[in-house]
mmCIF file of C-alpha atoms in Angstrom:
data_model
loop_
_atom_site.group_PDB
_atom_site.id
_atom_site.type_symbol
_atom_site.label_atom_id
_atom_site.label_comp_id
_atom_site.label_asym_id
_atom_site.label_seq_id
_atom_site.Cartn_x
_atom_site.Cartn_y
_atom_site.Cartn_z
ATOM 1 C CA MET A 230 -15.229 4.633 20.854
ATOM 2 C CA ASP A 231 -11.699 2.969 21.406
ATOM 3 C CA THR A 232 -9.262 4.935 19.362
ATOM 4 C CA PHE A 233 -6.123 3.191 20.416
ATOM 5 C CA PHE A 234 -4.868 0.364 18.072
ATOM 6 C CA GLU A 235 -1.622 -1.352 17.209
ATOM 7 C CA VAL A 236 -2.164 -1.087 13.528
ATOM 8 C CA GLY A 237 -4.353 0.977 11.016
ATOM 9 C CA ILE A 238 -4.747 -0.619 7.602
ATOM 10 C CA VAL A 239 -5.873 1.591 4.698
ATOM 11 C CA ILE A 240 -7.853 -0.079 1.976
ATOM 12 C CA PRO A 241 -8.527 1.873 -1.097
ATOM 13 C CA CYS A 242 -11.582 0.844 -3.058
ATOM 14 C CA TYR A 243 -12.727 1.807 -6.603
ATOM 15 C CA ASN A 244 -15.596 -0.232 -7.786
ATOM 16 C CA GLU A 245 -14.774 -3.144 -5.616
ATOM 17 C CA ALA A 246 -18.278 -4.489 -4.810
ATOM 18 C CA ASN A 247 -17.776 -7.827 -6.404
ATOM 19 C CA ARG A 248 -14.321 -8.364 -5.125
ATOM 20 C CA LEU A 249 -14.785 -7.295 -1.132
ATOM 21 C CA GLN A 250 -14.837 -10.403 0.715
ATOM 22 C CA VAL A 251 -17.120 -9.467 3.679
ATOM 23 C CA PRO A 252 -16.810 -12.816 5.659
ATOM 24 C CA THR A 253 -12.965 -12.668 5.331
ATOM 25 C CA PHE A 254 -12.820 -8.977 6.745
ATOM 26 C CA THR A 255 -15.326 -9.860 9.480
ATOM 27 C CA HIS A 256 -13.568 -12.875 10.450
ATOM 28 C CA PHE A 257 -10.191 -10.987 10.471
ATOM 29 C CA LEU A 258 -11.789 -8.237 12.678
ATOM 30 C CA LYS A 259 -12.903 -10.748 15.090
ATOM 31 C CA GLU A 260 -9.551 -12.423 15.525
ATOM 32 C CA TYR A 261 -7.405 -9.274 15.512
ATOM 33 C CA ARG A 262 -8.885 -6.727 18.090
ATOM 34 C CA LYS A 263 -6.044 -4.338 18.064
ATOM 35 C CA VAL A 264 -6.399 -3.233 14.437
ATOM 36 C CA VAL A 265 -8.690 -0.576 12.684
ATOM 37 C CA LEU A 266 -9.545 -0.805 9.057
ATOM 38 C CA VAL A 267 -9.989 2.522 7.194
ATOM 39 C CA PHE A 268 -11.797 1.868 3.671
ATOM 40 C CA VAL A 269 -11.434 4.659 1.399
ATOM 41 C CA ASN A 270 -14.202 4.554 -1.263
ATOM 42 C CA ASP A 271 -12.775 6.347 -4.198
ATOM 43 C CA GLY A 272 -15.780 7.674 -6.211
ATOM 44 C CA SER A 273 -17.102 4.022 -6.762
ATOM 45 C CA THR A 274 -20.100 3.935 -9.158
ATOM 46 C CA ASP A 275 -21.210 0.418 -8.250
ATOM 47 C CA THR A 276 -22.465 -0.795 -4.747
ATOM 48 C CA THR A 277 -19.037 -0.628 -3.148
ATOM 49 C CA LYS A 278 -20.316 1.812 -0.449
ATOM 50 C CA ARG A 279 -23.327 -0.533 0.549
ATOM 51 C CA VAL A 280 -20.938 -3.506 0.764
ATOM 52 C CA LEU A 281 -18.513 -1.515 3.042
ATOM 53 C CA LYS A 282 -21.459 -0.244 5.172
ATOM 54 C CA VAL A 283 -22.099 -4.122 5.847
ATOM 55 C CA ILE A 284 -18.608 -4.446 7.106
ATOM 56 C CA LYS A 285 -18.879 -1.452 9.284
ATOM 57 C CA THR A 286 -22.247 -2.624 10.760
ATOM 58 C CA ALA A 287 -20.542 -5.742 12.014
ATOM 59 C CA TYR A 288 -17.616 -3.786 13.661
ATOM 60 C CA PRO A 289 -18.703 -0.185 14.008
ATOM 61 C CA SER A 290 -15.817 1.162 16.262
ATOM 62 C CA ARG A 291 -13.191 -0.616 14.237
ATOM 63 C CA VAL A 292 -14.128 0.062 10.598
ATOM 64 C CA TYR A 293 -13.827 3.734 9.388
ATOM 65 C CA ILE A 294 -15.302 4.785 5.936
ATOM 66 C CA ILE A 295 -13.962 7.580 3.787
ATOM 67 C CA ASP A 296 -16.393 8.409 1.066
ATOM 68 C CA GLN A 297 -15.121 10.482 -1.804
ATOM 69 C CA PRO A 298 -17.633 11.561 -4.379
ATOM 70 C CA LYS A 299 -15.162 11.605 -7.176
ATOM 71 C CA ASN A 300 -12.606 9.251 -8.212
ATOM 72 C CA LEU A 301 -9.121 10.520 -7.589
ATOM 73 C CA GLY A 302 -6.955 7.673 -8.009
ATOM 74 C CA LYS A 303 -5.268 5.057 -5.757
ATOM 75 C CA ALA A 304 -2.360 7.286 -4.754
ATOM 76 C CA GLU A 305 -4.585 10.023 -3.515
ATOM 77 C CA ALA A 306 -6.915 7.390 -1.913
ATOM 78 C CA VAL A 307 -4.234 5.702 -0.008
ATOM 79 C CA ARG A 308 -2.707 9.099 0.994
ATOM 80 C CA LYS A 309 -6.124 10.366 2.408
ATOM 81 C CA GLY A 310 -6.594 7.155 4.196
ATOM 82 C CA VAL A 311 -3.163 7.211 5.824
ATOM 83 C CA LEU A 312 -3.434 10.801 6.979
ATOM 84 C CA THR A 313 -6.979 10.133 8.359
ATOM 85 C CA CYS A 314 -5.747 7.105 10.097
ATOM 86 C CA CYS A 315 -3.227 9.000 11.644
ATOM 87 C CA THR A 316 -5.471 11.936 12.829
ATOM 88 C CA GLU A 317 -8.621 10.020 13.927
ATOM 89 C CA PHE A 318 -6.944 7.012 15.738
ATOM 90 C CA HIS A 319 -3.933 6.487 18.158
ATOM 91 C CA VAL A 320 -2.044 3.810 15.927
ATOM 92 C CA GLU A 321 1.456 2.701 16.497
ATOM 93 C CA LYS A 322 1.714 1.599 12.615
ATOM 94 C CA VAL A 323 -0.026 2.384 9.468
ATOM 95 C CA ALA A 324 -0.283 0.013 6.612
ATOM 96 C CA TYR A 325 -1.987 -0.320 3.273
ATOM 97 C CA LEU A 326 -3.466 -3.208 1.367
ATOM 98 C CA ASP A 327 -5.209 -3.857 -1.719
ATOM 99 C CA ALA A 328 -8.955 -4.599 -1.527
ATOM 100 C CA ASP A 329 -9.123 -7.914 -3.339
ATOM 101 C CA LEU A 330 -6.747 -9.099 -0.531
ATOM 102 C CA SER A 331 -4.153 -10.653 -2.781
ATOM 103 C CA THR A 332 -2.137 -10.332 -0.036
ATOM 104 C CA SER A 333 -4.209 -11.309 3.171
ATOM 105 C CA ALA A 334 -4.643 -9.051 6.138
ATOM 106 C CA GLU A 335 -3.285 -11.460 8.234
ATOM 107 C CA GLU A 336 0.041 -11.668 6.429
ATOM 108 C CA CYS A 337 0.004 -7.740 6.596
ATOM 109 C CA ILE A 338 -0.233 -8.063 10.396
ATOM 110 C CA SER A 339 2.633 -10.474 10.135
ATOM 111 C CA VAL A 340 4.829 -7.917 8.045
ATOM 112 C CA SER A 341 3.690 -5.348 10.578
ATOM 113 C CA LYS A 342 5.501 -7.066 13.532
ATOM 114 C CA GLU A 343 8.937 -6.674 11.609
ATOM 115 C CA VAL A 344 8.212 -2.759 12.426
ATOM 116 C CA SER A 345 9.865 -2.175 15.588
ATOM 117 C CA GLY A 346 12.934 -0.624 17.268
ATOM 118 C CA ALA A 347 15.301 0.463 14.427
ATOM 119 C CA THR A 348 12.785 -0.861 11.678
ATOM 120 C CA HIS A 349 10.609 2.012 10.579
ATOM 121 C CA PHE A 350 9.197 0.516 7.364
ATOM 122 C CA ALA A 351 8.484 -2.959 6.027
ATOM 123 C CA PHE A 352 6.952 -4.112 2.979
ATOM 124 C CA GLY A 353 5.807 -7.554 1.334
ATOM 125 C CA SER A 354 7.639 -8.826 -1.735
ATOM 126 C CA ARG A 355 6.470 -11.371 -4.201
ATOM 127 C CA ILE A 356 9.344 -13.637 -4.392
ATOM 128 C CA ALA A 357 8.402 -17.072 -5.592
ATOM 129 C CA LYS A 358 10.370 -19.656 -3.333
ATOM 130 C CA LEU A 359 9.599 -23.392 -2.594
ATOM 131 C CA ASP A 360 7.800 -22.672 0.742
ATOM 132 C CA CYS A 361 5.655 -19.901 -0.521
ATOM 133 C CA THR A 362 2.555 -19.524 -2.571
ATOM 134 C CA ILE A 363 2.971 -16.900 -5.300
ATOM 135 C CA GLU A 364 0.579 -16.900 -8.132
ATOM 136 C CA ARG A 365 1.106 -14.573 -10.896
ATOM 137 C CA LYS A 366 0.020 -14.697 -14.624
ATOM 138 C CA LEU A 367 3.082 -15.120 -16.756
ATOM 139 C CA HIS A 368 2.624 -11.905 -18.783
ATOM 140 C CA ARG A 369 1.984 -9.885 -15.668
ATOM 141 C CA PHE A 370 5.179 -11.497 -14.060
ATOM 142 C CA LEU A 371 7.278 -10.799 -17.121
ATOM 143 C CA ILE A 372 5.988 -7.218 -17.518
ATOM 144 C CA GLY A 373 6.382 -6.636 -13.705
ATOM 145 C CA ARG A 374 9.930 -7.977 -13.438
ATOM 146 C CA SER A 375 11.033 -5.614 -16.432
ATOM 147 C CA ILE A 376 9.453 -2.558 -14.780
ATOM 148 C CA ALA A 377 10.983 -3.547 -11.465
ATOM 149 C CA THR A 378 14.273 -3.927 -12.873
ATOM 150 C CA LEU A 379 14.091 -0.449 -14.241
ATOM 151 C CA ILE A 380 12.707 1.017 -10.863
ATOM 152 C CA SER A 381 15.405 -0.642 -9.064
ATOM 153 C CA LYS A 382 18.095 1.045 -11.239
ATOM 154 C CA GLN A 383 16.428 4.397 -11.003
ATOM 155 C CA LEU A 384 16.211 4.195 -7.151
ATOM 156 C CA LYS A 385 19.897 2.827 -7.022
ATOM 157 C CA LEU A 386 18.639 0.349 -4.409
ATOM 158 C CA ARG A 387 18.563 -3.410 -4.383
ATOM 159 C CA VAL A 388 14.775 -3.694 -4.201
ATOM 160 C CA TYR A 389 12.897 -6.755 -5.557
ATOM 161 C CA ASP A 390 9.578 -5.753 -5.373
ATOM 162 C CA THR A 391 8.474 -2.012 -4.829
ATOM 163 C CA GLN A 392 4.963 -2.306 -6.362
ATOM 164 C CA CYS A 393 3.380 -5.075 -3.757
ATOM 165 C CA GLY A 394 0.352 -3.467 -2.267
ATOM 166 C CA CYS A 395 1.462 -4.322 1.398
ATOM 167 C CA LYS A 396 3.484 -1.787 3.143
ATOM 168 C CA VAL A 397 3.617 -1.107 6.878
ATOM 169 C CA PHE A 398 5.266 2.344 8.639
ATOM 170 C CA LYS A 399 5.733 3.515 11.890
ATOM 171 C CA ARG A 400 3.149 6.265 12.276
ATOM 172 C CA SER A 401 5.711 9.132 12.606
ATOM 173 C CA LEU A 402 7.354 8.246 9.333
ATOM 174 C CA ALA A 403 3.855 7.712 7.789
ATOM 175 C CA GLU A 404 2.664 11.027 8.518
ATOM 176 C CA HIS A 405 5.915 12.643 6.920
ATOM 177 C CA LEU A 406 5.834 10.255 3.834
ATOM 178 C CA PHE A 407 2.158 11.008 3.010
ATOM 179 C CA LYS A 408 1.914 14.789 3.915
ATOM 180 C CA GLU A 409 2.187 15.841 0.091
ATOM 181 C CA GLY A 410 0.298 14.708 -2.960
ATOM 182 C CA PHE A 411 1.972 12.319 -5.397
ATOM 183 C CA LEU A 412 2.890 12.838 -9.042
ATOM 184 C CA SER A 413 1.563 9.584 -10.419
ATOM 185 C CA ARG A 414 -1.830 7.647 -9.717
ATOM 186 C CA TRP A 415 -0.076 4.456 -9.740
ATOM 187 C CA LEU A 416 3.643 4.614 -9.296
ATOM 188 C CA PHE A 417 3.242 6.310 -5.889
ATOM 189 C CA ASP A 418 4.915 3.237 -4.472
ATOM 190 C CA VAL A 419 8.285 4.471 -6.218
ATOM 191 C CA GLU A 420 7.727 7.788 -5.009
ATOM 192 C CA LEU A 421 7.530 6.560 -1.419
ATOM 193 C CA PHE A 422 10.984 5.039 -2.020
ATOM 194 C CA HIS A 423 12.167 8.157 -3.426
ATOM 195 C CA ARG A 424 10.911 10.128 -0.349
ATOM 196 C CA LEU A 425 12.673 7.581 1.984
ATOM 197 C CA ILE A 426 15.992 8.199 0.065
ATOM 198 C CA ALA A 427 15.433 11.961 0.689
ATOM 199 C CA ILE A 428 14.815 11.490 4.346
ATOM 200 C CA TYR A 429 17.384 8.832 5.146
ATOM 201 C CA GLY A 430 19.892 8.595 2.406
ATOM 202 C CA ARG A 431 20.416 5.223 0.430
ATOM 203 C CA ASP A 432 23.115 4.029 2.887
ATOM 204 C CA ARG A 433 20.799 4.082 5.971
ATOM 205 C CA ILE A 434 17.528 2.585 4.158
ATOM 206 C CA LYS A 435 18.933 -1.034 4.525
ATOM 207 C CA PHE A 436 19.187 -0.696 8.203
ATOM 208 C CA LEU A 437 15.908 0.887 8.713
ATOM 209 C CA ALA A 438 13.753 -0.978 6.030
ATOM 210 C CA LYS A 439 12.836 -4.437 5.509
ATOM 211 C CA GLU A 440 11.748 -6.490 2.324
ATOM 212 C CA ILE A 441 9.678 -9.334 3.660
ATOM 213 C CA PRO A 442 9.007 -12.442 1.126
ATOM 214 C CA LEU A 443 5.425 -13.118 1.305
ATOM 215 C CA LYS A 444 4.138 -16.480 2.315
ATOM 216 C CA SER A 445 0.853 -16.220 -0.246
ATOM 217 C CA TRP A 446 -0.050 -13.770 -2.937
ATOM 218 C CA VAL A 447 -2.709 -14.758 -5.514
ATOM 219 C CA ASP A 448 -3.254 -12.917 -8.666
ATOM 220 C CA THR A 449 -6.652 -11.676 -9.331
ATOM 221 C CA ASP A 450 -8.427 -11.496 -12.775
ATOM 222 C CA ASP A 451 -9.518 -7.958 -12.990
ATOM 223 C CA SER A 452 -6.421 -5.561 -12.421
ATOM 224 C CA LYS A 453 -7.767 -1.928 -11.713
ATOM 225 C CA VAL A 454 -4.503 -0.571 -13.666
ATOM 226 C CA PRO A 455 -5.908 0.086 -17.184
ATOM 227 C CA ILE A 456 -3.924 -1.707 -19.932
ATOM 228 C CA HIS A 457 -3.151 1.432 -21.689
ATOM 229 C CA TYR A 458 -1.225 2.830 -18.624
ATOM 230 C CA PHE A 459 1.499 0.526 -19.726
ATOM 231 C CA PHE A 460 2.541 2.946 -22.351
ATOM 232 C CA ARG A 461 2.480 5.899 -20.289
ATOM 233 C CA LEU A 462 4.224 4.384 -17.347
ATOM 234 C CA TRP A 463 7.662 4.952 -18.899
ATOM 235 C CA LEU A 464 6.904 8.702 -18.967
ATOM 236 C CA ASP A 465 5.411 8.736 -15.273
ATOM 237 C CA LEU A 466 8.670 6.825 -14.337
ATOM 238 C CA ARG A 467 11.060 9.233 -15.800
ATOM 239 C CA ASN A 468 8.962 12.231 -14.613
ATOM 240 C CA VAL A 469 8.946 10.883 -10.870
ATOM 241 C CA GLY A 470 13.006 10.157 -11.052
ATOM 242 C CA ASN A 471 13.840 13.487 -12.601
ATOM 243 C CA THR A 472 11.509 15.438 -10.038
ATOM 244 C CA TYR A 473 12.838 13.778 -7.036
ATOM 245 C CA LYS A 474 16.564 14.128 -8.283
ATOM 246 C CA ALA A 475 16.019 17.924 -8.065
ATOM 247 C CA LYS A 476 14.313 17.982 -4.722
ATOM 248 C CA THR A 477 16.031 19.120 -1.744
ATOM 249 C CA PRO A 478 16.397 16.232 1.017
ATOM 250 C CA ASN A 479 14.311 16.243 4.090
ATOM 251 C CA LYS A 480 15.340 15.426 7.710
ATOM 252 C CA ALA A 481 14.220 12.266 9.027
ATOM 253 C CA PRO A 482 11.092 12.458 11.316
#
């Protein structure tokens, strides 16, 4: 089995049987031969596992399934997927995407091309422009922008969109960033930026990271983030900020 790939894409799945687009994934795998997909079935109670096996049957050497018996949350699912991707395969870059493909796998590959040379990290950003198709429900957009503003102020970085589910890392950086567990099940993207600050310092990040406006992003009807989490989010955000403020900086990998 070939274990050498340019990009490994981690896709966390929790009860995604109705949203997993089997033809879309198989078509992508047919077109992009230097990519491996690592699906993390995070304790799903529906038929997600069965659907994932259909995708794996089509491309058994380029689809890897991690089957977690218990739901541990998106943060831990992504972390486990990234670390598995780094240990089971020889990949140059590691990415993660949402299972509903609100950002397409093809666009993830486009973002991954920005990770080279001095750029260690690139991430998609849902910036609505004239030449882009960014479809977000108004209430989610308004809530999202208020949260994004607070996150940007906490990080003291001019980041427009930390929460977009399309991020790509050089392998060595991914191994370092995902080594430890996360404090929050849903705000782990913010923690990743705090870890980047601890590694590189705020002044260097703008030379090592790129925020890439997406060409297309489509909001889905059934978000996996429970609505009641909105009330706890602020506590999580404060806890994350206070914790990383007290952490000792790490050296860059």
